[in-house]
Short mmCIF file of C-alpha atoms and ligand atoms in Angstrom, two decimals:
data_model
loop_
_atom_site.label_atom_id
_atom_site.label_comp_id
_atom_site.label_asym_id
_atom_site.label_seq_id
_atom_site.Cartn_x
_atom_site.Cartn_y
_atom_site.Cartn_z
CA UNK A 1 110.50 178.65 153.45
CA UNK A 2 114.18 179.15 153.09
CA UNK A 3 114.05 182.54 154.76
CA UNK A 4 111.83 181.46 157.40
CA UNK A 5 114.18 178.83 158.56
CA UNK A 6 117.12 181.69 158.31
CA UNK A 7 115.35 183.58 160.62
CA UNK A 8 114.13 180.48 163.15
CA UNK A 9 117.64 178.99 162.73
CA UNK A 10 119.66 182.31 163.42
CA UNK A 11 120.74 181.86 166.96
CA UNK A 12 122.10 178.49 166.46
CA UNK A 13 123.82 178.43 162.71
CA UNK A 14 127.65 178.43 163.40
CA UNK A 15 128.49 179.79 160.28
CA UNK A 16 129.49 183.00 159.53
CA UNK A 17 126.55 185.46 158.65
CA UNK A 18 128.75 186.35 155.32
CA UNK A 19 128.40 183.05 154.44
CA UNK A 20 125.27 182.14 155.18
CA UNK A 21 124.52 185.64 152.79
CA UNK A 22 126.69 184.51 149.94
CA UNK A 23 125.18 181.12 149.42
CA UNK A 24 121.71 182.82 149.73
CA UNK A 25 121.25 186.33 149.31
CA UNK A 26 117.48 186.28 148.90
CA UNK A 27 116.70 184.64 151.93
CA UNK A 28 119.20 186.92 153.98
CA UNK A 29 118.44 190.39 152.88
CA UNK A 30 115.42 190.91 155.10
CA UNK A 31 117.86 189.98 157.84
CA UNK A 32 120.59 192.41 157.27
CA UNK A 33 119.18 194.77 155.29
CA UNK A 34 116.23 196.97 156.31
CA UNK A 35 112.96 195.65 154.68
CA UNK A 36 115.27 193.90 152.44
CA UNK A 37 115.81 197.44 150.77
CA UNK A 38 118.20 200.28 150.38
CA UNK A 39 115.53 202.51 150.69
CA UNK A 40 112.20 203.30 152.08
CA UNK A 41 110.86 202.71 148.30
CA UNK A 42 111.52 198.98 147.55
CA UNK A 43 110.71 197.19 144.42
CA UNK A 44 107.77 194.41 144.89
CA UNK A 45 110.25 191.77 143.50
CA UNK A 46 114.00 191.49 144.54
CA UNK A 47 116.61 191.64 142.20
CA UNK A 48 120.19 191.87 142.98
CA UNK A 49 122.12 194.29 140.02
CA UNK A 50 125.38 193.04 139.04
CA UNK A 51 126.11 195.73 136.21
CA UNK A 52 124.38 198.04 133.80
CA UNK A 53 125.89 199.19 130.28
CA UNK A 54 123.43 201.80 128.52
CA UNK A 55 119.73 201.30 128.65
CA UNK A 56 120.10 197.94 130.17
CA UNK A 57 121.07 196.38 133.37
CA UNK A 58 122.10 192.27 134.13
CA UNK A 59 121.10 191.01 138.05
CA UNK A 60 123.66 188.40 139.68
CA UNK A 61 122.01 185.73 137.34
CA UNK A 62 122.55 186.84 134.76
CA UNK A 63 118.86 188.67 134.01
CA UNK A 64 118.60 190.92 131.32
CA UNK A 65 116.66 193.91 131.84
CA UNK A 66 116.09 197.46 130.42
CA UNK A 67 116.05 199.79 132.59
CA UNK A 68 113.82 202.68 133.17
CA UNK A 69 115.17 203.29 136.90
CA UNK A 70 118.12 204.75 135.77
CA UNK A 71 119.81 204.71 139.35
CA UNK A 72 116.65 206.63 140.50
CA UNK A 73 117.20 209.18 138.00
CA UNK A 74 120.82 210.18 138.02
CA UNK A 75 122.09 208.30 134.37
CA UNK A 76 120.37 209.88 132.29
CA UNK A 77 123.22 209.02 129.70
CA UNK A 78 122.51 205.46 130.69
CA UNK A 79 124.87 202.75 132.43
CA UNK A 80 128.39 203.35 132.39
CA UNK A 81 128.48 205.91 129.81
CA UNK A 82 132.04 205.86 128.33
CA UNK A 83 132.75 209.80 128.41
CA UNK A 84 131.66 209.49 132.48
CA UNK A 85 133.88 206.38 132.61
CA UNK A 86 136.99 207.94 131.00
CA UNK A 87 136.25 211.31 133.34
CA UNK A 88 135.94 209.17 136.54
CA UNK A 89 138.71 206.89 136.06
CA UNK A 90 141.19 209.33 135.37
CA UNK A 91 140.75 211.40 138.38
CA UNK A 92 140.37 208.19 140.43
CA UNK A 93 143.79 207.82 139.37
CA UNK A 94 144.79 211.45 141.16
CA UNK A 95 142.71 211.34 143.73
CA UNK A 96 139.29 210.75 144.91
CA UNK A 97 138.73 213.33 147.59
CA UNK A 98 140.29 216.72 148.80
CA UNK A 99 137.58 217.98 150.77
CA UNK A 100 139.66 221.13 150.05
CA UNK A 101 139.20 223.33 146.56
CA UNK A 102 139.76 221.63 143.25
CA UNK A 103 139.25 222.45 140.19
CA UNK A 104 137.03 220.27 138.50
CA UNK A 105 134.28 221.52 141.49
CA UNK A 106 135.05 225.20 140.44
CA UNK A 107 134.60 224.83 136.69
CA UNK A 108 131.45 222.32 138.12
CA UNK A 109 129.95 225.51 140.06
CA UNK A 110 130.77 227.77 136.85
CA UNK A 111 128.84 226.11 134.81
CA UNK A 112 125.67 225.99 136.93
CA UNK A 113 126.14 229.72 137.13
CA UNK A 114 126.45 230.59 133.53
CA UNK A 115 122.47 228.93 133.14
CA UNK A 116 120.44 231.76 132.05
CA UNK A 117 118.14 232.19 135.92
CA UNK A 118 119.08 232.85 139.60
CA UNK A 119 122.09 231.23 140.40
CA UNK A 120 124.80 233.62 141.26
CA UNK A 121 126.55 231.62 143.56
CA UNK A 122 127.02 227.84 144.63
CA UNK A 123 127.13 225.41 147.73
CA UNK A 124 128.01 221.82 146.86
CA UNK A 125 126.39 218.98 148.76
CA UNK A 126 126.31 215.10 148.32
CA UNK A 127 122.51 214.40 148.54
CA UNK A 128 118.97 215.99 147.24
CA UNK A 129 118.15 216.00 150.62
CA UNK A 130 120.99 218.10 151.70
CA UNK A 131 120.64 220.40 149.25
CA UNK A 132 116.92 221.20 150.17
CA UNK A 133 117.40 221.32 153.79
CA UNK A 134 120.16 223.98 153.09
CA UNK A 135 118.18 225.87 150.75
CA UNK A 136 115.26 225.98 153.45
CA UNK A 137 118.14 227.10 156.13
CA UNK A 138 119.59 229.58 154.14
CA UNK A 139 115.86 231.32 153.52
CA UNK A 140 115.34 230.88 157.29
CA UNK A 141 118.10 232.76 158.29
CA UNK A 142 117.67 235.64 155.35
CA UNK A 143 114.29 236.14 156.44
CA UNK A 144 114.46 235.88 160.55
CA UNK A 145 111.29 233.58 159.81
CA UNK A 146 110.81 230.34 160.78
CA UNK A 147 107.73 228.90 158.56
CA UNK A 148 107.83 226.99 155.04
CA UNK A 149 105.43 226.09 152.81
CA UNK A 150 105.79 223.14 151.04
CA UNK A 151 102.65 221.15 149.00
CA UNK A 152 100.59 218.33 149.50
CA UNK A 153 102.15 215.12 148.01
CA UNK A 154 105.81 216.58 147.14
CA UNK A 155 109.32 214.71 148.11
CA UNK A 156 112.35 216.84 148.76
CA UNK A 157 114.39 214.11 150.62
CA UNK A 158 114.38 212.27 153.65
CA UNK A 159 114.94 215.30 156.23
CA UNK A 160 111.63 216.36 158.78
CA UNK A 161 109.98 219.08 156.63
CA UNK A 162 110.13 216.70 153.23
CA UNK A 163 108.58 213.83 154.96
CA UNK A 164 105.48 216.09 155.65
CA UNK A 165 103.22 216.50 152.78
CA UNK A 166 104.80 213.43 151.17
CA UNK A 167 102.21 210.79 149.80
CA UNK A 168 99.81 213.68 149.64
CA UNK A 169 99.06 213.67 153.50
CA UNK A 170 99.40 217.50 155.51
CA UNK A 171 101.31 215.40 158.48
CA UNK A 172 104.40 213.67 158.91
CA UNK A 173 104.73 210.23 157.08
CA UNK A 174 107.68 209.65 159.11
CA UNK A 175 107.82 208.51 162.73
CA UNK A 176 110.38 210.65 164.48
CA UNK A 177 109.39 213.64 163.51
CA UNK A 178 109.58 216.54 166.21
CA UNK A 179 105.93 218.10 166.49
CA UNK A 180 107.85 221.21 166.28
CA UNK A 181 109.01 220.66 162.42
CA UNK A 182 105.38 220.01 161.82
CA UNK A 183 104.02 223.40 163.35
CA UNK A 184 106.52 225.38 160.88
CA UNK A 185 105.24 223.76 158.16
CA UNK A 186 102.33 225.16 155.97
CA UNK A 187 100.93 222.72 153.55
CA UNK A 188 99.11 223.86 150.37
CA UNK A 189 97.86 222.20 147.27
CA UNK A 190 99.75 222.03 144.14
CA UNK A 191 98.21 223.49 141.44
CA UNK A 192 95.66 225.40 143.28
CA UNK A 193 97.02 228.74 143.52
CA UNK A 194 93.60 229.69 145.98
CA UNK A 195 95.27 227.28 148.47
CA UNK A 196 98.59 228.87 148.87
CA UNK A 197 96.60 232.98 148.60
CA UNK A 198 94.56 231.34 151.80
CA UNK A 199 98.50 230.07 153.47
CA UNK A 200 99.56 233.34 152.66
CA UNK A 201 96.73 235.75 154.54
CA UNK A 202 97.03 233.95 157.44
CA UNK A 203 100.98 232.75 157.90
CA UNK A 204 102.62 235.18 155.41
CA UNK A 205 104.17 237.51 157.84
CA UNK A 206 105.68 234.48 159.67
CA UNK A 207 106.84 232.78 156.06
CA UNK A 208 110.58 232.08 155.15
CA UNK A 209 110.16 230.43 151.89
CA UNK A 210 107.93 228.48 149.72
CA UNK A 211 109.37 224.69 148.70
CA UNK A 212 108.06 223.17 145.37
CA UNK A 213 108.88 220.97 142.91
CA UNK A 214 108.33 222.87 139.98
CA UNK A 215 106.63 220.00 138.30
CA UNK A 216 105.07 217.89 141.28
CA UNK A 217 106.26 214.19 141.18
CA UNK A 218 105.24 214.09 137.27
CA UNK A 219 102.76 216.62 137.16
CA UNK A 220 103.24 219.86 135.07
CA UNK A 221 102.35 223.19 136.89
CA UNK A 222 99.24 225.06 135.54
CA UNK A 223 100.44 227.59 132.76
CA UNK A 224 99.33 230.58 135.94
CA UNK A 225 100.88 228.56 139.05
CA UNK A 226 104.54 229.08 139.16
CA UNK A 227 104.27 232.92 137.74
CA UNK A 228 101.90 233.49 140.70
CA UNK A 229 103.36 231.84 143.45
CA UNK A 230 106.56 233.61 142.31
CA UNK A 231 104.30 236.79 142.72
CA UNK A 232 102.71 236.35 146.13
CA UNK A 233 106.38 235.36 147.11
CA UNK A 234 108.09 238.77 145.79
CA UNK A 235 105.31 240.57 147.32
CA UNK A 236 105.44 239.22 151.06
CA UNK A 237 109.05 238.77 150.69
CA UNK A 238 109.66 235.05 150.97
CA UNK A 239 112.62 233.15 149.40
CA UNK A 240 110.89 230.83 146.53
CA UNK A 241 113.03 227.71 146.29
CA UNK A 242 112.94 225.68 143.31
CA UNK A 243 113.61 221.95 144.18
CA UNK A 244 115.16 220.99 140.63
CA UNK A 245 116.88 217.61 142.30
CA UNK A 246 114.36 215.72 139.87
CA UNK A 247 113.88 218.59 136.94
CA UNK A 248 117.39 219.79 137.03
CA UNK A 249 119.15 219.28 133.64
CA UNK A 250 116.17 216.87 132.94
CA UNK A 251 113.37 218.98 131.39
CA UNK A 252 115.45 221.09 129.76
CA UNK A 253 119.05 221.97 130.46
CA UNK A 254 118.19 224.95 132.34
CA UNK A 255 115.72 222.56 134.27
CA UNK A 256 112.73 223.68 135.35
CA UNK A 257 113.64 227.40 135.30
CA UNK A 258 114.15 227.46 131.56
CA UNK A 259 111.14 225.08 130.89
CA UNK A 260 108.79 226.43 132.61
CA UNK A 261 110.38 230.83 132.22
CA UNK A 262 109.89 231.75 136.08
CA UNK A 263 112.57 232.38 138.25
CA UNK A 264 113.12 231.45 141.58
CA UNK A 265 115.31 232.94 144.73
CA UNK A 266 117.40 229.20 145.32
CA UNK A 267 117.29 226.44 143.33
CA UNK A 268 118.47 222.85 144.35
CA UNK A 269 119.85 220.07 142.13
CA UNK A 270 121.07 216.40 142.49
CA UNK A 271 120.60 213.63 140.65
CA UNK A 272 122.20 214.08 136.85
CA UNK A 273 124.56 217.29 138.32
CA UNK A 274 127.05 214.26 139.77
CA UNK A 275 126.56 211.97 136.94
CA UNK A 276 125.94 209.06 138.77
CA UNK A 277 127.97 209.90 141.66
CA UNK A 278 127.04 211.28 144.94
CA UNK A 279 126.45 214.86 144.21
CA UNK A 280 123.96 217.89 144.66
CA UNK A 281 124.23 221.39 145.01
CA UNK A 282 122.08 224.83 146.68
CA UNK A 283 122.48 227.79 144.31
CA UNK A 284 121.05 231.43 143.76
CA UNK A 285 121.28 235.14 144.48
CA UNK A 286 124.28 236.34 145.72
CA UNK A 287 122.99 237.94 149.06
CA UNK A 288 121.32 234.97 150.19
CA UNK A 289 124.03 232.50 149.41
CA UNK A 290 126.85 234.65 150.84
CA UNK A 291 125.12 233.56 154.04
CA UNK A 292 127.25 230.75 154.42
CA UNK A 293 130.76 232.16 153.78
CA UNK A 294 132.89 231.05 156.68
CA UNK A 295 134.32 234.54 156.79
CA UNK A 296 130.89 235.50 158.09
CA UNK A 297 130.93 232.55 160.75
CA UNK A 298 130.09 235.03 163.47
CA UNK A 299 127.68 236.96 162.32
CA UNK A 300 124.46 235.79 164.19
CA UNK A 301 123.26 234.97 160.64
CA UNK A 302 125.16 232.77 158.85
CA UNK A 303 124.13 229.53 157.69
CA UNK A 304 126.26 226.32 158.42
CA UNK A 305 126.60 224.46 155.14
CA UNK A 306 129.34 221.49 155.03
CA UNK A 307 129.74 217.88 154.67
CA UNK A 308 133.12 215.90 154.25
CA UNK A 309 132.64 214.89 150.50
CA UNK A 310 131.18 217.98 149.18
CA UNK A 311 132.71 219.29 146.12
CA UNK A 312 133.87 215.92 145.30
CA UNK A 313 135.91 216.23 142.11
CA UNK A 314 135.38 212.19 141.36
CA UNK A 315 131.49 212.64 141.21
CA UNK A 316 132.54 216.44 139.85
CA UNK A 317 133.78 215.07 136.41
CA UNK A 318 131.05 212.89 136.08
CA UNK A 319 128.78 215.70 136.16
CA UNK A 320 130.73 217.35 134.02
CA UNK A 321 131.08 214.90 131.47
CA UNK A 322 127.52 214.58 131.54
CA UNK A 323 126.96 218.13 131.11
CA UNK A 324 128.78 218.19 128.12
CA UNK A 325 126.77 215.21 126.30
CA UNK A 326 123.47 216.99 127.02
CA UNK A 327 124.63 219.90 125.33
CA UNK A 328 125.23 218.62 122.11
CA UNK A 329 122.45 219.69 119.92
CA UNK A 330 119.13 218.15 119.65
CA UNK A 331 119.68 215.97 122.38
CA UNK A 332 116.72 217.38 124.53
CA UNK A 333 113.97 216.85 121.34
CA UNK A 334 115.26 213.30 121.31
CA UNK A 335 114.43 213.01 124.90
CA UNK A 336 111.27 214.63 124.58
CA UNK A 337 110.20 212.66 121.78
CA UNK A 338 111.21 209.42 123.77
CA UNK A 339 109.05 210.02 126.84
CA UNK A 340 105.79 211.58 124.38
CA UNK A 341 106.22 207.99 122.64
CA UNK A 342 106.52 206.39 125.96
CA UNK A 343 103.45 208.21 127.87
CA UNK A 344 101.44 207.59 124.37
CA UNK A 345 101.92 204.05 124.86
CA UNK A 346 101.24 203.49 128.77
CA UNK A 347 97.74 205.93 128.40
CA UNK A 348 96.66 203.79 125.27
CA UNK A 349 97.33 200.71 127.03
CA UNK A 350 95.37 201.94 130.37
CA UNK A 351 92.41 202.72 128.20
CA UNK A 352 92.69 199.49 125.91
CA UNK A 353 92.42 197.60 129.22
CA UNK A 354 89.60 199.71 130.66
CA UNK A 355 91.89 200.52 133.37
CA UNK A 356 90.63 203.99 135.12
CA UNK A 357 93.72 206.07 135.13
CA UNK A 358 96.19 208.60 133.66
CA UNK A 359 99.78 208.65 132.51
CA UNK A 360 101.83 212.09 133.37
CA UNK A 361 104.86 213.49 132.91
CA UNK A 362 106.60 215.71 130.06
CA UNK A 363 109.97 215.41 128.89
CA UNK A 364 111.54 212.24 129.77
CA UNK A 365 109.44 210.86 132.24
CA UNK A 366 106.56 208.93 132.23
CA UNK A 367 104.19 208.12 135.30
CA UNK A 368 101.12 205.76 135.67
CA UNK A 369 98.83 207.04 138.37
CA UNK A 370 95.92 203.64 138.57
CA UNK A 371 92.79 204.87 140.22
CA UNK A 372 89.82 202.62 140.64
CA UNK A 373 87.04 204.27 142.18
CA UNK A 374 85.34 201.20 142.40
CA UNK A 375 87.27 199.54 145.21
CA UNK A 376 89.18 202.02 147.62
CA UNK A 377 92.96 201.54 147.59
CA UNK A 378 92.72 199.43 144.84
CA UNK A 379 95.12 201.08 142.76
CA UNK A 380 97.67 200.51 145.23
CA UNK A 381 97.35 196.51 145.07
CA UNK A 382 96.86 197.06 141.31
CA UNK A 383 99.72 198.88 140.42
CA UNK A 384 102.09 196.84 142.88
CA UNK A 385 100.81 193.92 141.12
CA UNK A 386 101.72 195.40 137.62
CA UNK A 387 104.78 196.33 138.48
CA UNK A 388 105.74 193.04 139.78
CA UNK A 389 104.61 191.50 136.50
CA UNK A 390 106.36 194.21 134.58
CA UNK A 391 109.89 193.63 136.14
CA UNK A 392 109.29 190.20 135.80
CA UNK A 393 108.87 190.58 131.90
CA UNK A 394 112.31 191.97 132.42
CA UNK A 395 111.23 195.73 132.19
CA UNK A 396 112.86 197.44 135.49
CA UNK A 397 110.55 200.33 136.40
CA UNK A 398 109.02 201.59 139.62
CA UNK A 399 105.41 202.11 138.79
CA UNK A 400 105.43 204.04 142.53
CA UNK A 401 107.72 206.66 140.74
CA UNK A 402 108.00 206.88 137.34
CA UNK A 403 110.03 205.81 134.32
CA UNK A 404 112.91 207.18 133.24
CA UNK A 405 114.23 207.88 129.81
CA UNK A 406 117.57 207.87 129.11
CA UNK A 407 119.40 209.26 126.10
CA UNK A 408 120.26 205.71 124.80
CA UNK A 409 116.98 203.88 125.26
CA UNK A 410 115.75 202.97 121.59
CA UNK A 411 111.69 203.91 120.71
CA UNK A 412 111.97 199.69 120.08
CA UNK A 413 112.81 199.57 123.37
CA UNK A 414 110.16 202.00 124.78
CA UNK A 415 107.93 200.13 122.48
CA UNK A 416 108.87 196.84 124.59
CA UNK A 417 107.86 198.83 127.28
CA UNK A 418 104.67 199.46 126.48
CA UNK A 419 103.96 195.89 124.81
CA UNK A 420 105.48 194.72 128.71
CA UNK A 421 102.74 197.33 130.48
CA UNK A 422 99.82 196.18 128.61
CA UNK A 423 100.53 192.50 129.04
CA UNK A 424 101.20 193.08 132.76
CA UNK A 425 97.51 195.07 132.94
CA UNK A 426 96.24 192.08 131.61
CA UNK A 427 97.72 189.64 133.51
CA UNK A 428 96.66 191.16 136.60
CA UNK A 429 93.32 191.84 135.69
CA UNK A 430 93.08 188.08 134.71
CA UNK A 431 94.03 186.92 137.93
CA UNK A 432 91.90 189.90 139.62
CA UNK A 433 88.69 188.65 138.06
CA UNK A 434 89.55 184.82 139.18
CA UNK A 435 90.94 185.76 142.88
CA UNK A 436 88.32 187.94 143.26
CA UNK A 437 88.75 191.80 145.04
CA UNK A 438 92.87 192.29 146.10
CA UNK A 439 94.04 193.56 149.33
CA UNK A 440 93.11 197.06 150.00
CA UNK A 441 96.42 198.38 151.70
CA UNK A 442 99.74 197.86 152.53
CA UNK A 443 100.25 195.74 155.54
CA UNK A 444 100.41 198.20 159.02
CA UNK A 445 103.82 198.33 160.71
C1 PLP B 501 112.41 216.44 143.94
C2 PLP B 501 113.36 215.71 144.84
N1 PLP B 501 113.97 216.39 145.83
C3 PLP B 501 114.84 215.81 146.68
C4 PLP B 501 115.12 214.46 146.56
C5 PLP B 501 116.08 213.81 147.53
O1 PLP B 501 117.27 213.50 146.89
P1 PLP B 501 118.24 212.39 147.53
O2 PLP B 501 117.53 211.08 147.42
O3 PLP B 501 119.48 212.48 146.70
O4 PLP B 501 118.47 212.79 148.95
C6 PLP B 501 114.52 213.71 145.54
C7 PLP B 501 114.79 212.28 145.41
O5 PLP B 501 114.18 211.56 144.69
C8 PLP B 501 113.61 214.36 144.67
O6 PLP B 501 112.99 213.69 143.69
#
């Protein structure tokens, strides 16, 4: 009611909109903020985070929670890790931003070029997004070709040719979206290497690069895929691009590339490269990176790459400090053996409920995908009404994702997890049954 009357009451409240927000924020954010979000994925219940230490985060009333968000991904050390603190903090204290060179960006790029696979040479950017869009520019301009294949139900960011194919639809699920970006893209199935043969013998000639997520959302590649699509890509000579943003020092710390043993042309991180910070990065072989050396800036191919906080050297450390706790040994069977434990639990749960569905994933991440034949669009309503249940038993995942493991989550606490998961299936199934068939979609715009 509250947030109705905000909205009624806007014109003639005298007050200040910052106070009107700081005596209630609930009831303002759908005001100020976009869908009452910071992003076009919003959790079904709103909670405001005040601070995070570890596996766990606190909300502005003091809410305990443990966290499988992770910052989307990024802390994979957990909140506030004291080695990223220490790192950050001390060159906060010399400076947050050059824009120029700096060392802790060179020894950064170094590092990503001393993993065993293609990267020769680096571009830092601040986003996932950027770095994919610059990877897909860079191929563009290498090749004199214009088309990119991407697959069915991937996410590379928030730029035109990511938002087609996303949610698993071959069209744009993005208003603004010129027609033209969606004529230059090809979309085949993951997974189903006789989809992308069939994009090939008809748009191969006019191909600059394949896009993929080496493992899809959660889902692991056939044992055949990524070899062959690395084949057909050699052979019609188009730039393969691994999107690592997720994978990247995740799966493995060679990512994807050492996880999976196929090598790609460019490969993209983001997320854990800036430690928590605003950080990503396009890397590969030399002769397609050298594209985008200003010395080259009038050759008729070279590739405009920039933005005004890339190569960072705050969000530079972190990554670096990161980098060095995930290569201490065993860390990466610890991981592994978190998210098995974690994806054991969720898939017994789903089939101790009768709940028609599968948990994905390897490494650590873990990913419920509901399906209920029975009533179209069901698992939608289902799994928005789990989730809601779920962070209200003070277990912050987004069941639209995926959770995330993080180095300092205990197996009790994946345990709680689990225990929270099943009691959330069961909740909502007991109020299904009573309240009889849920809404079938989300609400049209
Ligand atoms: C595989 C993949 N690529 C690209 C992105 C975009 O990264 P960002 O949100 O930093 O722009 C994401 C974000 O989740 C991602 O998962």
């Amino acid at each position: 009611m509250a947030q109705i009357a905000l909205h009624v009451d806007r014109q003639e409240d005298p007050r200040p909109r910052s106070t009107v927000i700081a005596q209630s924020p609930e009831a303002c954010a759908d005001d100020v903020l976009v869908g009452g979000s910071n992003s076009a994925f919003a959790l079904p219940v709103k909670v405001y985070l005040e601070r995070g230490s570890g596996s766990r985060v606190w909300d502005d009333s003091g809410r305990e929670y443990i966290d499988f968000l992770l910052a989307s991904g990024p802390l994979i050390l957990g909140h506030a890790h004291p080695r990223v603190c220490e790192a950050v903090a001390r060159q906060l204290s010399k400076g947050s931003a050059f824009h120029a060179l700096n060392r802790p960006a060179l020894e950064l790029a170094t590092r990503l070029v001393e993993i065993p696979g293609c990267v020769e040479m680096v571009r830092f950017a601040s986003t996932g997004t950027e770095a994919t869009l610059h990877a897909v520019r860079l191929a563009r301009a290498y090749t004199g070709r214009d088309k990119v294949l991407i697959f069915a139900g991937s996410y590379h960011g928030s730029h035109d040719l990511s938002i087609i194919g996303h949610r698993g639809a071959a069209r744009a699920t993005s208003g603004g979206v010129p027609s033209s970006a969606i004529d230059d893209a090809v979309v085949a199935k993951f997974n189903d290497i006789g989809s992308v043969e069939e994009s090939f013998a008809i748009h191969g000639a006019s191909l600059a690069a394949v896009l993929v997520e080496p493992q899809q959302r959660s889902l692991d590649p056939l044992p055949e895929f990524l070899p062959r699509l690395a084949q057909l890509c050699r052979s019609a000579g188009v730039i393969l691009i691994f999107d690592e943003v997720l994978t990247g020092f995740r799966l493995a710390f060679g990512g994807a590339q050492e996880y999976y043993g196929v090598e790609p042309d460019l490969v993209c991180y983001g997320k854990i490269l800036g430690g928590g910070l605003p950080l990503s990065a396009v890397g590969g072989r030399r002769e397609i990176m050298r594209l985008a050396d200003p010395a080259l800036a009038s050759a008729p191919n070279f590739v405009h790459i920039s933005g005004t906080l890339s190569g960072n050297p705050v969000s530079a450390v972190a990554g670096l400090a990161t980098l060095a706790e995930l290569e201490e040994p065993g860390v990466y069977e610890h991981l592994h053996r978190l998210g098995k434990r974690l994806r054991t639990g969720l898939a017994q749960q789903l089939s101790a409920h009768g709940i028609a569905g599968s948990v994905v994933g390897s490494g650590p991440i873990a990913a419920v995908e509901f399906s209920d034949p029975g009533q179209p669009g069901s698992g939608l309503a289902l799994r928005e009404a789990v989730n809601r249940t779920l962070i209200l038993r003070g277990v912050l995942a987004q069941l639209e994702t995926r959770f995330y493991v993080s180095l300092l989550h205990t197996e009790a606490e994946i345990d709680f997890a689990v225990d929270a998961f099943g009691a959330a299936v069961r909740a909502t199934m007991e109020y299904r049954h009573l309240a009889g068939p849920t809404r079938d979609h989300a609400p049209a715009l």
